[in-house]
Coordinates of C-alpha atoms in Angstrom, one line a residue:
X1 CA -31.4 2.1 -33.7
X2 CA -34.1 0.9 -31.3
X3 CA -33.4 0.2 -28.2
X4 CA -33.8 -3.2 -27.8
X5 CA -30.8 -3.8 -30.4
X6 CA -28.6 -0.1 -28.7
X7 CA -28.9 -2.0 -25.7
X8 CA -27.3 -5.2 -26.9
X9 CA -24.8 -4.0 -29.2
X10 CA -23.7 -2.0 -25.5
X11 CA -23.4 -4.6 -23.7
X12 CA -21.3 -6.9 -26.2
X13 CA -19.0 -3.2 -26.0
X14 CA -18.9 -3.4 -22.1
X15 CA -18.1 -7.5 -22.1
X16 CA -15.9 -7.1 -25.0
X17 CA -13.0 -4.7 -22.8
X18 CA -13.5 -7.2 -19.7
X19 CA -10.4 -8.2 -21.0
X20 CA -8.5 -5.2 -20.8
X21 CA -9.8 -3.4 -18.1
X22 CA -8.3 -6.3 -15.8
X23 CA -4.9 -5.9 -17.5
X24 CA -5.0 -1.7 -16.0
X25 CA -5.8 -3.3 -12.8
X26 CA -3.5 -5.5 -12.2
X27 CA -0.9 -2.7 -12.9
X28 CA -0.6 -1.9 -9.2
X29 CA -1.3 1.0 -7.1
X30 CA 0.3 4.4 -5.7
X31 CA 1.9 3.5 -2.8
X32 CA 2.6 7.5 -0.9
X33 CA 3.8 6.4 1.8
X34 CA 4.1 3.6 4.8
X35 CA 3.6 4.4 8.2
X36 CA 4.4 2.4 11.5
X37 CA 2.6 2.2 14.4
X38 CA 3.7 0.6 17.4
X39 CA 0.9 -0.3 19.9
X40 CA 3.4 -2.2 22.1
X41 CA 3.8 -1.8 25.7
X42 CA 8.0 -2.0 25.1
X43 CA 10.0 0.1 22.2
X44 CA 10.8 -1.2 18.9
X45 CA 13.6 -1.4 16.4
X46 CA 12.3 -1.7 13.1
X47 CA 13.5 -2.8 9.6
X48 CA 11.4 -1.6 6.9
X49 CA 12.0 -2.4 3.4
X50 CA 9.8 -1.7 0.1
X51 CA 10.1 -3.1 -2.5
X52 CA 8.3 -2.1 -6.1
X53 CA 9.1 -5.2 -8.5
X54 CA 13.1 -6.7 -7.9
X55 CA 14.1 -3.2 -7.4
X56 CA 14.6 -1.7 -3.5
X57 CA 13.0 1.5 -2.6
X58 CA 13.2 1.8 1.3
X59 CA 15.7 0.1 3.8
X60 CA 15.9 1.2 6.9
X61 CA 16.1 1.0 10.9
X62 CA 13.4 3.0 13.1
X63 CA 13.3 2.9 16.4
X64 CA 9.4 3.8 18.3
X65 CA 8.6 4.3 21.1
X66 CA 6.5 2.4 23.4
X67 CA 2.9 2.7 22.7
X68 CA 1.5 5.3 24.6
X69 CA -2.1 3.5 23.8
X70 CA -2.1 6.4 20.7
X71 CA 0.5 4.2 19.3
X72 CA 3.9 6.0 18.8
X73 CA 4.7 5.4 14.7
X74 CA 7.1 6.5 12.2
X75 CA 5.9 7.9 8.4
X76 CA 8.3 7.0 5.5
X77 CA 7.2 8.9 2.1
X78 CA 10.3 10.8 0.8
X79 CA 12.0 8.0 -1.3
X80 CA 10.3 7.2 -3.9
X81 CA 7.5 8.4 -6.9
X82 CA 4.6 6.8 -6.0
X83 CA 5.0 5.0 -9.6
X84 CA 1.8 3.0 -10.3
X85 CA 3.2 -0.5 -9.3
X86 CA 3.2 -3.4 -7.3
X87 CA 4.3 -3.4 -3.2
X88 CA 5.8 -5.4 -1.0
X89 CA 6.5 -3.4 2.4
X90 CA 8.4 -6.0 4.9
X91 CA 9.0 -5.3 8.3
X92 CA 11.7 -7.5 10.9
X93 CA 11.7 -6.9 14.2
X94 CA 14.9 -8.0 16.6
X95 CA 13.7 -10.4 18.3
X96 CA 13.6 -12.2 14.3
X97 CA 9.8 -12.4 13.6
X98 CA 9.8 -11.2 9.9
X99 CA 6.1 -10.8 8.4
X100 CA 5.7 -9.0 4.6
X101 CA 2.6 -7.7 2.6
X102 CA 2.3 -7.3 -0.9
X103 CA 0.0 -4.2 -2.0
X104 CA -1.8 -4.2 -5.3
X105 CA -4.9 -2.7 -6.8
X106 CA -7.1 -4.0 -4.9
X107 CA -5.7 -2.8 -1.8
X108 CA -5.7 0.5 -3.5
X109 CA -8.0 3.5 -2.5
X110 CA -8.7 6.9 -5.4
X111 CA -5.2 8.3 -6.4
X112 CA -2.8 6.8 -3.5
X113 CA -2.4 4.7 -0.9
X114 CA -0.9 4.6 2.3
X115 CA 0.2 1.3 3.5
X116 CA -0.6 0.6 7.8
X117 CA 2.2 -1.9 9.4
X118 CA 0.9 -1.7 13.3
X119 CA 3.3 -3.7 15.7
X120 CA 0.8 -5.4 18.0
X121 CA 1.5 -7.3 20.9
X122 CA 1.2 -10.6 19.7
X123 CA 0.6 -9.6 15.8
X124 CA 2.3 -7.4 12.5
X125 CA -1.1 -5.7 10.9
X126 CA -1.0 -4.7 7.4
X127 CA -3.7 -2.3 6.0
X128 CA -4.5 0.6 3.8
X129 CA -5.9 3.6 3.2
X130 CA -6.7 6.8 1.0
X131 CA -4.0 9.3 1.8
X132 CA -5.5 12.3 3.5
X133 CA -5.3 15.5 0.3
X134 CA -3.0 13.6 -1.9
X135 CA -0.1 15.0 -0.1
X136 CA 2.1 11.9 0.4
X137 CA 2.1 11.1 -3.0
X138 CA 4.0 13.4 -5.5
X139 CA 2.9 13.8 -9.0
X140 CA 2.3 10.5 -11.3
X141 CA 4.1 10.1 -14.0

């Protein structure tokens, strides 16, 4: 087989699997934990709810001290098994403010992703990062 024929055949095989790759990507990510951080000047009480599909995997309240420049916080990572899925993280403050964000495969970082929720003075910011040393995720199913 000459080089030109090989290139044409290879590109056809690659494009032929594009739809299959999209199905895998839509599956979600392995959420290893959620880190809540208070960057406000006053202490706050937060209700955290994490859902995987229709199932609630975390529903708890956390008291966070006032910020000391580095932010006070809580790490939640012991309640679920790190299964690949789409996860919705919702926070509710005593003031009645409710914000949520759904983490999909687009937000994944390597084998294990940690969601961050920062309570800033006037906003709630959601982000994600790679789990250090994979310590937040259990073994994959």
